[in-house]
């Protein structure tokens, strides 16, 4: 599996560390339902068959976090953008 | 200088010691020469948010080279600037003992500077067989038709993190963390023995 790093170019997945779901948003800790919202945010994960967005850290390269679009059925990677850049993977 | 047979070029060399200078593997003219004798002054420049382009421009003007915010090595007579990540540059100098101080004066609040003089061992690889040697440990395409002079990469070779760039047609420079010098040298010797490898060690760090 090769990940198209925006800075380094195509790199082997062994250079990266995987974090997980990149679609979650941290809840507002001041909200009334904050406790339940944080439980869901920390523990509950979907397990989609198909398109997925996830965080990968390019530890043995440019040391940047990437938001990668991957198909969980085929491992086909359709794009990656630096986490510091807002927006969708290409 | 000792000659080491091609049967087992590392026989009798403790795994935690840097193999000594000498000729390893196949006899005749060496296909690859490896030298760690050059000890440039090194510093890491990390641009603060929004200053990457400005820092690249200042480094380029100060050292007389073309610096862009990408994985390239800008090679000048006395200094080299290598991109290792967005807004991150390794600067090597032959002539600036206080390189970090010089860079702080040059860049001010635009970047964070850390001295790296003794952090890396500088491996200078030369010879037509260098791409064949490092291909045995690399995960990226270093074919001389693709990886051109001035191209740089931060990656792993033989599971060891390296920053490397192609200096000229048949010369490559690799920076490896100093504590991994023995392991990386063993990889070079074991992988280069079939081509004939001449190794020339440098001195230890400045301490």
Short mmCIF file of C-alpha atoms in Angstrom, two decimals:
data_model
loop_
_atom_site.label_atom_id
_atom_site.label_comp_id
_atom_site.label_asym_id
_atom_site.label_seq_id
_atom_site.Cartn_x
_atom_site.Cartn_y
_atom_site.Cartn_z
CA UNK A 1 0.00 0.00 0.00
CA UNK A 2 1.45 3.35 -1.03
CA UNK A 3 0.29 6.72 0.28
CA UNK A 4 0.69 9.84 -1.90
CA UNK A 5 2.26 12.25 0.59
CA UNK A 6 1.75 15.83 -0.63
CA UNK A 7 5.34 16.75 0.32
CA UNK A 8 7.34 13.53 -0.21
CA UNK A 9 5.47 11.87 -3.07
CA UNK A 10 4.31 8.23 -3.10
CA UNK A 11 5.62 6.39 -0.05
CA UNK A 12 5.27 2.90 1.35
CA UNK A 13 2.75 2.52 4.20
CA UNK A 14 5.57 1.27 6.46
CA UNK A 15 6.81 4.86 6.74
CA UNK A 16 3.51 5.92 8.33
CA UNK A 17 1.75 5.46 11.65
CA UNK A 18 -2.05 5.01 11.59
CA UNK A 19 -4.33 6.92 13.92
CA UNK A 20 -7.89 6.31 12.74
CA UNK A 21 -11.12 8.03 11.78
CA UNK A 22 -10.56 11.56 10.47
CA UNK A 23 -14.23 12.52 10.30
CA UNK A 24 -14.82 13.04 14.04
CA UNK A 25 -15.16 16.48 15.54
CA UNK A 26 -14.32 17.16 19.17
CA UNK A 27 -17.53 17.97 21.08
CA UNK A 28 -18.09 21.18 22.97
CA UNK A 29 -17.14 20.44 26.63
CA UNK A 30 -19.49 23.20 27.84
CA UNK A 31 -22.58 21.66 26.23
CA UNK A 32 -25.28 20.10 28.42
CA UNK A 33 -24.82 16.59 26.97
CA UNK A 34 -21.01 16.84 26.99
CA UNK A 35 -20.40 13.65 28.96
CA UNK A 36 -22.35 11.45 26.57
CA UNK A 37 -20.93 13.33 23.56
CA UNK A 38 -17.35 12.70 24.73
CA UNK A 39 -18.08 9.02 25.38
CA UNK A 40 -19.26 8.68 21.79
CA UNK A 41 -16.34 10.75 20.47
CA UNK A 42 -13.71 8.71 22.31
CA UNK A 43 -15.14 5.18 22.07
CA UNK A 44 -17.70 4.77 19.30
CA UNK A 45 -16.45 4.08 15.79
CA UNK A 46 -18.21 3.19 12.56
CA UNK A 47 -16.71 0.34 10.57
CA UNK A 48 -17.58 1.35 7.04
CA UNK A 49 -17.17 -1.02 4.09
CA UNK A 50 -15.96 1.33 1.40
CA UNK A 51 -14.81 4.93 1.35
CA UNK A 52 -13.18 6.08 4.57
CA UNK A 53 -11.15 9.06 5.74
CA UNK A 54 -8.38 8.51 8.23
CA UNK A 55 -5.35 10.11 9.84
CA UNK A 56 -1.86 8.87 8.97
CA UNK A 57 1.36 10.31 10.43
CA UNK A 58 4.38 10.32 8.11
CA UNK A 59 6.82 9.41 10.90
CA UNK A 60 9.71 8.35 8.64
CA UNK A 61 9.39 11.21 6.21
CA UNK A 62 8.21 14.79 6.47
CA UNK A 63 6.72 14.20 9.96
CA UNK A 64 3.37 15.66 9.01
CA UNK A 65 -0.16 14.42 9.70
CA UNK A 66 -2.14 13.50 6.59
CA UNK A 67 -5.86 13.08 5.96
CA UNK A 68 -6.06 10.05 3.65
CA UNK A 69 -9.07 8.81 1.65
CA UNK A 70 -8.96 4.99 1.54
CA UNK A 71 -11.40 2.31 0.44
CA UNK A 72 -11.53 -0.22 3.29
CA UNK A 73 -12.51 -3.04 0.90
CA UNK A 74 -9.73 -2.63 -1.66
CA UNK A 75 -7.11 -0.48 0.15
CA UNK A 76 -7.24 1.81 -2.89
CA UNK A 77 -6.11 5.27 -1.79
CA UNK A 78 -7.76 8.04 -3.76
CA UNK A 79 -5.95 10.99 -2.21
CA UNK A 80 -4.17 12.57 0.73
CA UNK A 81 -3.88 16.13 2.00
CA UNK A 82 -1.84 17.59 4.83
CA UNK A 83 -3.92 17.81 8.00
CA UNK A 84 -2.85 21.43 8.38
CA UNK A 85 -4.60 22.21 5.08
CA UNK A 86 -8.39 22.39 5.43
CA UNK A 87 -10.52 20.60 2.87
CA UNK A 88 -11.22 17.16 1.41
CA UNK A 89 -8.61 14.71 0.09
CA UNK A 90 -8.22 15.00 -3.68
CA UNK B 1 43.95 -0.65 5.41
CA UNK B 2 42.68 -4.18 5.81
CA UNK B 3 41.26 -6.24 3.01
CA UNK B 4 38.12 -8.15 3.83
CA UNK B 5 37.07 -11.17 1.80
CA UNK B 6 33.90 -11.26 -0.23
CA UNK B 7 32.86 -14.51 1.46
CA UNK B 8 31.80 -12.74 4.66
CA UNK B 9 33.05 -9.16 4.61
CA UNK B 10 31.86 -8.51 8.17
CA UNK B 11 33.37 -11.65 9.73
CA UNK B 12 34.97 -10.94 13.09
CA UNK B 13 33.69 -7.34 13.30
CA UNK B 14 31.55 -6.81 16.43
CA UNK B 15 28.02 -5.79 15.41
CA UNK B 16 28.09 -2.73 17.67
CA UNK B 17 31.38 -1.36 16.30
CA UNK B 18 31.74 0.68 13.13
CA UNK B 19 33.57 -1.49 10.57
CA UNK B 20 37.09 -0.12 10.03
CA UNK B 21 38.32 1.64 6.92
CA UNK B 22 39.36 -0.71 4.15
CA UNK B 23 38.35 -2.60 1.04
CA UNK B 24 35.42 -4.98 1.34
CA UNK B 25 34.09 -7.68 -0.97
CA UNK B 26 34.92 -8.13 -4.62
CA UNK B 27 38.47 -7.31 -5.64
CA UNK B 28 39.57 -4.92 -8.37
CA UNK B 29 38.37 -1.35 -8.73
CA UNK B 30 35.77 -0.49 -6.09
CA UNK B 31 32.25 -0.13 -7.51
CA UNK B 32 31.25 2.03 -4.54
CA UNK B 33 33.27 4.26 -2.26
CA UNK B 34 31.86 5.31 1.12
CA UNK B 35 33.38 8.13 3.16
CA UNK B 36 32.29 9.59 6.49
CA UNK B 37 35.28 11.89 6.71
CA UNK B 38 33.45 15.15 6.01
CA UNK B 39 31.97 16.76 9.14
CA UNK B 40 29.93 19.79 8.07
CA UNK B 41 28.29 22.11 10.57
CA UNK B 42 24.55 21.32 10.55
CA UNK B 43 21.48 23.16 11.84
CA UNK B 44 17.73 22.58 11.50
CA UNK B 45 15.50 25.49 10.53
CA UNK B 46 11.75 25.20 11.18
CA UNK B 47 9.76 28.14 9.85
CA UNK B 48 7.01 29.47 12.10
CA UNK B 49 3.45 29.48 10.78
CA UNK B 50 3.17 31.50 7.60
CA UNK B 51 6.90 32.16 7.18
CA UNK B 52 7.96 29.15 5.05
CA UNK B 53 8.26 31.11 1.81
CA UNK B 54 10.03 34.01 3.51
CA UNK B 55 12.50 31.68 5.26
CA UNK B 56 13.22 29.86 1.98
CA UNK B 57 13.91 33.20 0.30
CA UNK B 58 16.21 34.43 3.08
CA UNK B 59 18.18 31.15 3.14
CA UNK B 60 18.58 31.27 -0.64
CA UNK B 61 19.87 34.86 -0.66
CA UNK B 62 22.20 34.29 2.31
CA UNK B 63 23.84 31.15 0.87
CA UNK B 64 23.65 32.04 -2.82
CA UNK B 65 21.43 29.12 -3.85
CA UNK B 66 17.85 28.62 -5.09
CA UNK B 67 15.80 27.37 -2.11
CA UNK B 68 12.18 26.27 -2.49
CA UNK B 69 9.85 24.81 0.15
CA UNK B 70 10.06 21.27 -1.22
CA UNK B 71 12.13 18.07 -1.00
CA UNK B 72 15.17 19.38 -2.86
CA UNK B 73 18.83 20.02 -2.05
CA UNK B 74 20.11 23.47 -2.98
CA UNK B 75 23.86 22.94 -3.25
CA UNK B 76 26.28 25.85 -3.06
CA UNK B 77 30.06 26.06 -2.83
CA UNK B 78 30.21 26.14 0.99
CA UNK B 79 26.61 25.43 2.03
CA UNK B 80 23.71 23.13 1.22
CA UNK B 81 20.05 23.66 2.13
CA UNK B 82 17.88 20.52 2.14
CA UNK B 83 14.08 20.48 2.47
CA UNK B 84 12.93 17.76 4.92
CA UNK B 85 9.29 18.75 5.42
CA UNK B 86 6.94 21.69 4.85
CA UNK B 87 8.79 24.75 6.17
CA UNK B 88 11.67 22.57 7.47
CA UNK B 89 15.22 22.87 6.17
CA UNK B 90 18.51 21.25 7.15
CA UNK B 91 21.39 23.64 6.53
CA UNK B 92 24.93 22.27 6.13
CA UNK B 93 27.98 24.50 6.07
CA UNK B 94 31.69 23.87 5.67
CA UNK B 95 32.67 27.33 6.88
CA UNK B 96 30.28 28.53 9.66
CA UNK B 97 31.32 27.12 13.06
CA UNK B 98 28.41 28.95 14.73
CA UNK B 99 25.88 28.04 12.06
CA UNK B 100 22.90 28.13 14.44
CA UNK B 101 23.88 31.61 15.63
CA UNK B 102 24.29 32.82 12.06
CA UNK B 103 20.85 31.47 11.15
CA UNK B 104 19.24 33.04 14.24
CA UNK B 105 20.67 36.40 13.23
CA UNK B 106 19.47 35.87 9.66
CA UNK B 107 15.93 34.63 10.38
CA UNK B 108 15.02 36.25 13.69
CA UNK B 109 11.49 35.40 14.80
CA UNK B 110 10.58 33.75 11.50
CA UNK B 111 12.02 30.35 12.42
CA UNK B 112 13.14 28.08 15.25
CA UNK B 113 16.78 26.98 14.91
CA UNK B 114 18.45 23.97 16.52
CA UNK B 115 22.10 23.03 16.23
CA UNK B 116 22.58 19.49 14.84
CA UNK B 117 26.39 19.39 14.39
CA UNK B 118 26.88 16.00 16.04
CA UNK B 119 23.41 14.57 15.43
CA UNK B 120 24.23 13.05 12.06
CA UNK B 121 26.98 11.10 10.39
CA UNK B 122 27.52 12.24 6.82
CA UNK B 123 27.89 9.32 4.40
CA UNK B 124 29.28 10.33 1.00
CA UNK B 125 28.64 7.56 -1.52
CA UNK B 126 30.23 7.65 -4.94
CA UNK B 127 30.36 5.30 -7.90
CA UNK B 128 28.13 3.96 -10.63
CA UNK B 129 26.87 1.11 -8.42
CA UNK B 130 25.49 3.35 -5.66
CA UNK B 131 21.86 3.12 -6.87
CA UNK B 132 22.13 -0.69 -7.00
CA UNK B 133 23.48 -0.72 -3.46
CA UNK B 134 20.90 1.54 -1.81
CA UNK B 135 18.06 -0.07 -3.79
CA UNK B 136 18.59 -3.11 -1.54
CA UNK B 137 17.36 -1.14 1.48
CA UNK B 138 15.24 1.68 0.07
CA UNK B 139 11.47 1.83 -0.36
CA UNK B 140 11.55 4.70 -2.86
CA UNK B 141 12.61 4.90 -6.49
CA UNK B 142 16.24 6.05 -6.59
CA UNK B 143 16.82 5.12 -10.24
CA UNK B 144 19.28 7.69 -11.64
CA UNK B 145 16.82 8.50 -14.43
CA UNK B 146 14.15 9.46 -11.86
CA UNK B 147 16.09 10.68 -8.82
CA UNK B 148 18.10 13.50 -10.35
CA UNK B 149 20.97 15.63 -8.98
CA UNK B 150 19.42 18.07 -6.50
CA UNK B 151 16.56 15.72 -5.58
CA UNK B 152 16.25 14.94 -1.86
CA UNK B 153 14.23 12.53 0.25
CA UNK B 154 13.68 11.81 3.93
CA UNK B 155 12.84 8.12 4.16
CA UNK B 156 14.04 4.78 5.55
CA UNK B 157 16.84 2.63 4.21
CA UNK B 158 17.35 -0.80 5.80
CA UNK B 159 14.75 0.28 8.43
CA UNK B 160 16.98 3.22 9.42
CA UNK B 161 15.78 6.80 9.00
CA UNK B 162 17.89 8.80 6.54
CA UNK B 163 17.83 12.12 4.74
CA UNK B 164 19.57 11.76 1.40
CA UNK B 165 20.16 13.77 -1.72
CA UNK B 166 21.94 13.34 -5.01
CA UNK B 167 24.88 15.75 -5.09
CA UNK B 168 25.93 15.18 -8.71
CA UNK B 169 25.79 12.57 -11.45
CA UNK B 170 27.48 9.78 -9.45
CA UNK B 171 27.56 11.18 -5.90
CA UNK B 172 24.99 10.78 -3.15
CA UNK B 173 25.03 12.16 0.42
CA UNK B 174 23.16 10.44 3.25
CA UNK B 175 22.61 11.76 6.77
CA UNK B 176 22.11 9.06 9.41
CA UNK B 177 21.63 9.51 13.15
CA UNK B 178 25.06 9.13 14.76
CA UNK B 179 24.01 6.32 17.14
CA UNK B 180 23.08 4.18 14.10
CA UNK B 181 26.42 4.62 12.32
CA UNK B 182 27.60 1.04 13.04
CA UNK B 183 24.33 -0.54 11.88
CA UNK B 184 24.10 1.56 8.74
CA UNK B 185 27.75 0.97 7.84
CA UNK B 186 27.17 -2.78 8.18
CA UNK B 187 24.23 -2.50 5.77
CA UNK B 188 26.44 -0.63 3.27
CA UNK B 189 29.27 -3.15 3.55
CA UNK B 190 27.03 -6.21 3.32
CA UNK B 191 25.07 -4.80 0.39
CA UNK B 192 28.04 -3.28 -1.44
CA UNK B 193 30.43 -6.25 -1.15
CA UNK B 194 29.36 -7.73 -4.48
CA UNK B 195 30.44 -4.52 -6.25
CA UNK B 196 33.61 -4.06 -4.23
CA UNK B 197 33.33 -1.37 -1.57
CA UNK B 198 36.00 0.98 -0.23
CA UNK B 199 35.21 2.46 3.18
CA UNK B 200 36.89 5.47 4.68
CA UNK B 201 35.80 6.33 8.21
CA UNK B 202 35.93 9.74 9.74
CA UNK B 203 36.58 10.75 13.31
CA UNK B 204 34.04 10.68 16.12
CA UNK B 205 31.80 13.71 16.75
CA UNK B 206 33.05 16.99 18.13
CA UNK B 207 31.81 15.90 21.54
#
